[in-house]
Coordinates of C-alpha atoms in Angstrom, one line a residue:
M237 CA 0.0 0.0 0.0
N238 CA 1.4 3.5 -0.9
K239 CA 2.3 5.6 2.0
P240 CA 0.1 8.7 2.3
L241 CA 1.8 12.0 1.4
L242 CA 0.8 13.5 4.7
N243 CA -0.5 12.1 7.9
R244 CA -3.3 13.9 9.8
R245 CA -0.9 15.6 12.2
E246 CA 1.3 16.9 9.4
F247 CA -1.7 18.1 7.4
S248 CA -3.0 20.0 10.4
G249 CA 0.4 21.5 10.9
L250 CA 0.5 22.8 7.4
C251 CA -2.9 24.3 7.7
V252 CA -1.7 26.2 10.8
G253 CA 1.4 27.3 9.0
F254 CA -0.5 28.8 6.1
G255 CA -3.0 30.5 8.4
L256 CA -5.8 28.0 7.6
V257 CA -8.3 26.3 9.9
A258 CA -7.5 22.6 10.0
P259 CA -10.4 20.3 9.7
T260 CA -11.5 18.8 13.1
L261 CA -10.9 15.2 13.9
A262 CA -14.7 14.7 13.8
A263 CA -15.0 16.2 10.4
L264 CA -12.2 14.1 9.0
S265 CA -13.6 10.9 10.6
S266 CA -17.1 11.6 9.4
A267 CA -16.0 11.7 5.8
T268 CA -15.5 7.9 6.0
A269 CA -19.0 7.5 7.3
R270 CA -20.6 9.1 4.3
G271 CA -21.0 7.3 1.1
A272 CA -23.6 7.0 -1.7
A273 CA -27.0 8.4 -1.0
A274 CA -29.3 5.7 0.4
T275 CA -32.2 4.4 -1.7
V276 CA -35.2 2.2 -1.1
K277 CA -36.9 0.0 -3.6
F278 CA -40.6 -0.7 -4.0
A279 CA -41.7 -4.2 -5.0
D280 CA -42.0 -3.2 -8.6
G281 CA -38.3 -2.2 -8.7
A282 CA -38.8 1.6 -8.6
A283 CA -36.0 3.1 -6.5
V284 CA -36.4 6.3 -4.5
P285 CA -34.2 8.2 -2.1
A286 CA -34.5 7.0 1.5
L287 CA -34.9 10.7 2.5
G288 CA -37.8 12.6 0.9
Q289 CA -39.6 15.8 1.8
G290 CA -42.8 16.2 3.8
S291 CA -45.3 19.1 3.4
A292 CA -48.0 18.8 6.1
G293 CA -47.4 22.4 7.3
L294 CA -46.5 24.0 3.9
G295 CA -48.8 26.6 2.2
Q296 CA -50.5 27.5 5.4
G297 CA -49.1 30.9 6.1
R298 CA -46.5 29.9 8.7
R299 CA -43.7 31.2 6.4
P300 CA -43.5 33.1 3.1
E301 CA -44.5 30.7 0.4
S302 CA -41.6 31.8 -1.7
A303 CA -39.3 30.5 1.1
E304 CA -41.2 27.2 1.2
E305 CA -40.9 26.8 -2.6
E306 CA -37.2 27.5 -2.4
A307 CA -36.8 24.9 0.3
L308 CA -38.5 22.2 -1.9
R309 CA -36.4 23.1 -4.9
T310 CA -33.3 23.0 -2.7
G311 CA -34.2 19.5 -1.6
L312 CA -34.6 18.4 -5.2
S313 CA -31.2 19.7 -6.0
L314 CA -29.7 17.7 -3.1
G315 CA -31.3 14.4 -4.2
M316 CA -34.4 14.5 -2.0
T317 CA -36.7 14.0 -5.0
L318 CA -39.6 12.2 -3.3
I319 CA -42.2 14.8 -2.1
D320 CA -45.1 13.8 0.0
T321 CA -48.3 15.7 0.4
A322 CA -52.1 15.2 0.8
E323 CA -55.4 16.8 -0.2
M324 CA -56.1 17.6 3.5
Y325 CA -52.9 19.6 4.1
G326 CA -54.1 23.1 4.2
G327 CA -57.2 22.2 2.2
G328 CA -55.1 21.6 -0.9
R329 CA -52.8 24.6 -0.5
S330 CA -49.8 22.3 0.1
E331 CA -50.4 20.5 -3.1
A332 CA -50.8 23.8 -5.0
L333 CA -47.5 25.1 -3.5
I334 CA -45.7 21.9 -4.5
G335 CA -47.1 22.2 -8.0
R336 CA -45.5 25.7 -8.3
A337 CA -42.2 24.6 -6.8
T338 CA -41.8 21.6 -9.1
A339 CA -43.1 23.2 -12.3
G340 CA -40.9 22.2 -15.2
Q341 CA -39.2 19.5 -13.2
R342 CA -42.0 16.8 -13.0
D343 CA -39.8 14.0 -14.4
R344 CA -37.3 14.6 -11.6
V345 CA -39.9 14.2 -8.8
F346 CA -41.5 11.2 -7.2
L347 CA -44.9 12.7 -6.2
V348 CA -46.9 11.2 -3.4
S349 CA -50.3 12.3 -2.3
K350 CA -53.1 11.0 -0.1
V351 CA -56.9 10.8 -0.3
W352 CA -58.9 11.5 2.9
P353 CA -61.0 8.5 4.0
N354 CA -64.2 10.5 3.8
H355 CA -63.7 10.8 0.1
V356 CA -63.4 7.2 -1.0
A357 CA -67.0 6.1 -1.2
G358 CA -68.5 5.6 -4.6
N359 CA -66.6 7.5 -7.2
G360 CA -65.1 9.8 -4.6
I361 CA -61.6 8.4 -4.9
A362 CA -61.4 9.2 -8.6
R363 CA -62.7 12.7 -8.0
A364 CA -60.3 13.3 -5.2
C365 CA -57.4 12.1 -7.3
E366 CA -58.3 14.4 -10.2
A367 CA -58.5 17.4 -7.9
S368 CA -55.1 16.6 -6.5
L369 CA -53.6 16.2 -9.9
A370 CA -55.0 19.6 -10.9
R371 CA -53.6 21.4 -7.9
L372 CA -50.2 19.7 -8.4
G373 CA -50.2 20.6 -12.1
T374 CA -49.5 17.1 -13.3
D375 CA -51.2 14.2 -15.1
R376 CA -50.1 11.4 -12.8
L377 CA -49.1 10.5 -9.2
D378 CA -46.2 8.2 -8.6
L379 CA -47.9 7.0 -5.4
Y380 CA -51.4 7.6 -4.0
L381 CA -52.2 6.6 -0.4
L382 CA -55.3 6.1 1.6
H383 CA -54.6 8.6 4.5
W384 CA -56.3 6.6 7.2
P385 CA -58.3 3.4 7.4
S386 CA -61.8 4.2 6.2
R387 CA -65.2 3.5 7.7
D388 CA -67.1 4.9 4.7
A389 CA -66.2 2.2 2.2
D390 CA -65.0 -1.4 2.4
L391 CA -61.4 -2.3 1.5
S392 CA -62.4 -4.1 -1.6
S393 CA -64.0 -1.1 -3.2
I394 CA -61.1 1.1 -2.1
V395 CA -58.6 -1.2 -3.8
A396 CA -60.8 -1.4 -6.9
G397 CA -60.8 2.4 -7.0
F398 CA -57.0 2.5 -6.8
E399 CA -56.6 -0.2 -9.4
S400 CA -58.9 1.7 -11.7
L401 CA -56.8 4.8 -11.4
R402 CA -53.6 2.8 -12.0
A403 CA -55.0 1.2 -15.1
A404 CA -56.0 4.6 -16.4
G405 CA -52.4 5.9 -15.8
R406 CA -53.5 8.5 -13.2
I407 CA -51.4 6.8 -10.5
R408 CA -48.5 4.5 -10.9
R409 CA -48.9 2.6 -7.6
W410 CA -50.9 2.9 -4.4
G411 CA -50.6 2.4 -0.7
V412 CA -52.0 3.2 2.7
S413 CA -51.2 5.2 5.8
N414 CA -51.6 4.7 9.5
F415 CA -52.5 1.0 9.1
N416 CA -51.6 -1.5 11.9
V417 CA -50.8 -5.1 11.3
S418 CA -54.4 -6.2 11.6
D419 CA -55.4 -3.6 9.0
M420 CA -52.7 -4.8 6.7
E421 CA -53.8 -8.4 7.0
D422 CA -57.4 -7.4 6.2
L423 CA -56.2 -5.5 3.2
F424 CA -54.2 -8.4 1.9
R425 CA -57.3 -10.6 2.1
V426 CA -59.2 -8.6 -0.5
P427 CA -58.6 -9.0 -4.3
H428 CA -55.4 -7.2 -5.3
G429 CA -54.9 -5.9 -1.8
D430 CA -51.3 -7.4 -2.0
R431 CA -50.5 -4.8 -4.6
C432 CA -50.2 -2.2 -1.8
A433 CA -46.8 -0.5 -2.3
T434 CA -46.2 1.0 1.1
N435 CA -47.6 1.9 4.5
Q436 CA -46.9 5.4 5.8
V437 CA -46.8 5.6 9.6
L438 CA -45.3 7.6 12.5
Y439 CA -41.8 6.5 13.3
N440 CA -38.9 8.2 15.0
L441 CA -36.5 7.6 18.0
D442 CA -39.2 8.4 20.5
N443 CA -41.9 6.4 18.6
R444 CA -40.5 2.9 17.9
G445 CA -43.6 0.7 18.4
I446 CA -43.7 -0.5 14.7
E447 CA -40.3 -2.2 15.2
H448 CA -42.1 -5.0 17.1
D449 CA -44.8 -6.0 14.6
L450 CA -45.6 -3.7 11.7
L451 CA -42.0 -3.1 10.4
P452 CA -41.1 -6.9 10.4
W453 CA -44.5 -7.6 8.7
C454 CA -43.8 -5.1 5.9
E455 CA -40.3 -6.4 5.5
Q456 CA -41.6 -9.9 5.2
H457 CA -44.0 -8.8 2.5
G458 CA -41.3 -6.9 0.6
M459 CA -42.9 -3.5 1.4
P460 CA -41.0 -0.4 2.4
V461 CA -42.4 1.8 5.2
M462 CA -42.7 5.6 4.9
A463 CA -41.9 7.4 8.2
Y464 CA -43.6 10.7 8.9
S465 CA -42.5 13.0 11.7
P466 CA -39.0 11.4 11.7
L467 CA -37.7 14.3 13.8
G468 CA -40.4 14.0 16.5
G469 CA -43.2 16.2 15.1
S470 CA -44.3 19.4 16.8
G471 CA -41.9 20.6 19.5
A472 CA -39.1 18.5 18.0
G473 CA -37.8 17.4 21.3
L474 CA -35.4 15.1 19.5
L475 CA -33.5 18.1 18.2
R476 CA -32.5 18.9 21.8
D477 CA -31.5 15.3 22.7
P478 CA -28.0 15.2 24.3
T479 CA -27.2 11.7 22.9
L480 CA -28.1 12.8 19.4
A481 CA -26.2 16.0 19.9
R482 CA -23.0 14.2 20.9
I483 CA -23.3 11.8 17.9
A484 CA -24.0 14.7 15.5
A485 CA -20.9 16.5 16.8
A486 CA -18.8 13.4 16.2
H487 CA -20.0 13.3 12.6
D488 CA -19.8 17.0 12.1
C489 CA -23.4 17.2 11.1
S490 CA -26.7 18.6 12.5
V491 CA -28.8 16.8 15.1
A492 CA -31.5 16.5 12.5
A493 CA -29.2 14.7 10.1
A494 CA -28.2 12.2 12.8
A495 CA -31.8 11.5 13.7
L496 CA -32.7 11.0 10.0
A497 CA -29.8 8.7 9.5
W498 CA -31.0 6.6 12.4
T499 CA -34.6 6.5 10.9
I500 CA -33.4 5.2 7.5
R501 CA -30.7 2.9 8.9
N502 CA -32.2 -0.5 8.0
G503 CA -32.7 0.1 4.2
N504 CA -36.5 -0.4 4.2
V505 CA -37.7 3.0 5.5
I506 CA -38.3 6.2 3.7
A507 CA -38.2 9.3 6.0
I508 CA -40.2 12.4 5.0
P509 CA -39.1 15.3 7.2
E510 CA -40.8 18.7 6.6
S511 CA -38.9 21.9 6.3
G512 CA -39.9 25.3 5.1
S513 CA -36.3 26.6 5.2
A514 CA -33.6 25.9 2.5
E515 CA -30.9 25.9 5.2
H516 CA -32.7 23.2 7.2
V517 CA -33.2 21.2 4.1
K518 CA -29.4 21.3 3.5
E519 CA -28.8 20.1 7.0
N520 CA -31.4 17.3 6.6
A521 CA -29.9 16.1 3.3
V522 CA -26.7 15.1 5.0
G523 CA -28.6 12.3 6.6
L524 CA -29.1 10.7 3.2
S525 CA -25.5 9.6 3.0
L526 CA -24.6 9.4 6.7
T527 CA -23.9 6.0 8.2
L528 CA -24.0 5.8 12.0
T529 CA -21.5 3.5 13.7
H530 CA -22.5 0.4 15.8
E531 CA -21.5 2.4 18.9
D532 CA -23.8 5.3 17.8
L533 CA -26.7 2.9 17.4
Q534 CA -26.1 1.3 20.8
A535 CA -26.0 4.6 22.5
L536 CA -29.3 5.6 20.9
D537 CA -30.9 2.3 21.9
T538 CA -29.9 3.0 25.5
A539 CA -31.2 6.5 25.4
H540 CA -34.3 5.7 23.5
P541 CA -35.2 2.1 24.2
S542 CA -37.8 0.4 22.0
A543 CA -40.9 -0.3 24.1
N544 CA -42.3 -3.8 24.1
R545 CA -45.4 -2.6 22.3

């Protein structure tokens, strides 16, 4: 093996000699922990980044919409090309904002939206889909989800509605959200229910319940899971967590990036953090290529143990 031109100490000395700031040990070490951006595959072979962009709070007046659009475009430029939304987010305003932010870039984006369970009876699912497509300014969705289990229509009619949209080219695949294992088993018992592409659920370091049943069930059935609120949702207490802060410092990244790297660590989870700030999106994007060490994971397991149920 060729001897390196400079070792770390010599390199740091040269930096000081030339009046430069030498990289920290953490920064140098973290470079070896970052590799290719993580991806997740659906059962049909479609690959998406393991880190996408959520939008539950976008388009609702919390921030200037121009800043939120810039944040989405920044995410796209950094490889976070999956964007998740829903018709109920701001009464459709989130979808409309995403449509503006992605105008002219549709082929770069993996678009996900959701239908509210009150809208699936009869021909409602088709009407809801068409309304979402119009707001998003597109002719198709890459993934269309049932937002919650529905009491207004049986699963077989919901699946039939999704399959009709897929056959018409209005959606490319469909899935569900907030289903537990019992719900998933009911779904798989109806005709074509096993064509479900994903289940989007709450998952983060403080909410690990799916690790005991739902996550293994989905893995067994070749189905990736989408994780909403991967940073802990409102309040974002995880961003003040001392264990995460120490790990983030060791990797020279933000606490958010470390938390996101944990969420997508097993290769079958797609995390969809929301951010209305381009700077925060840049911080989040580091998590896409960050690999936590075995010691990091052990420390987080100790600080945030997975409950029995």
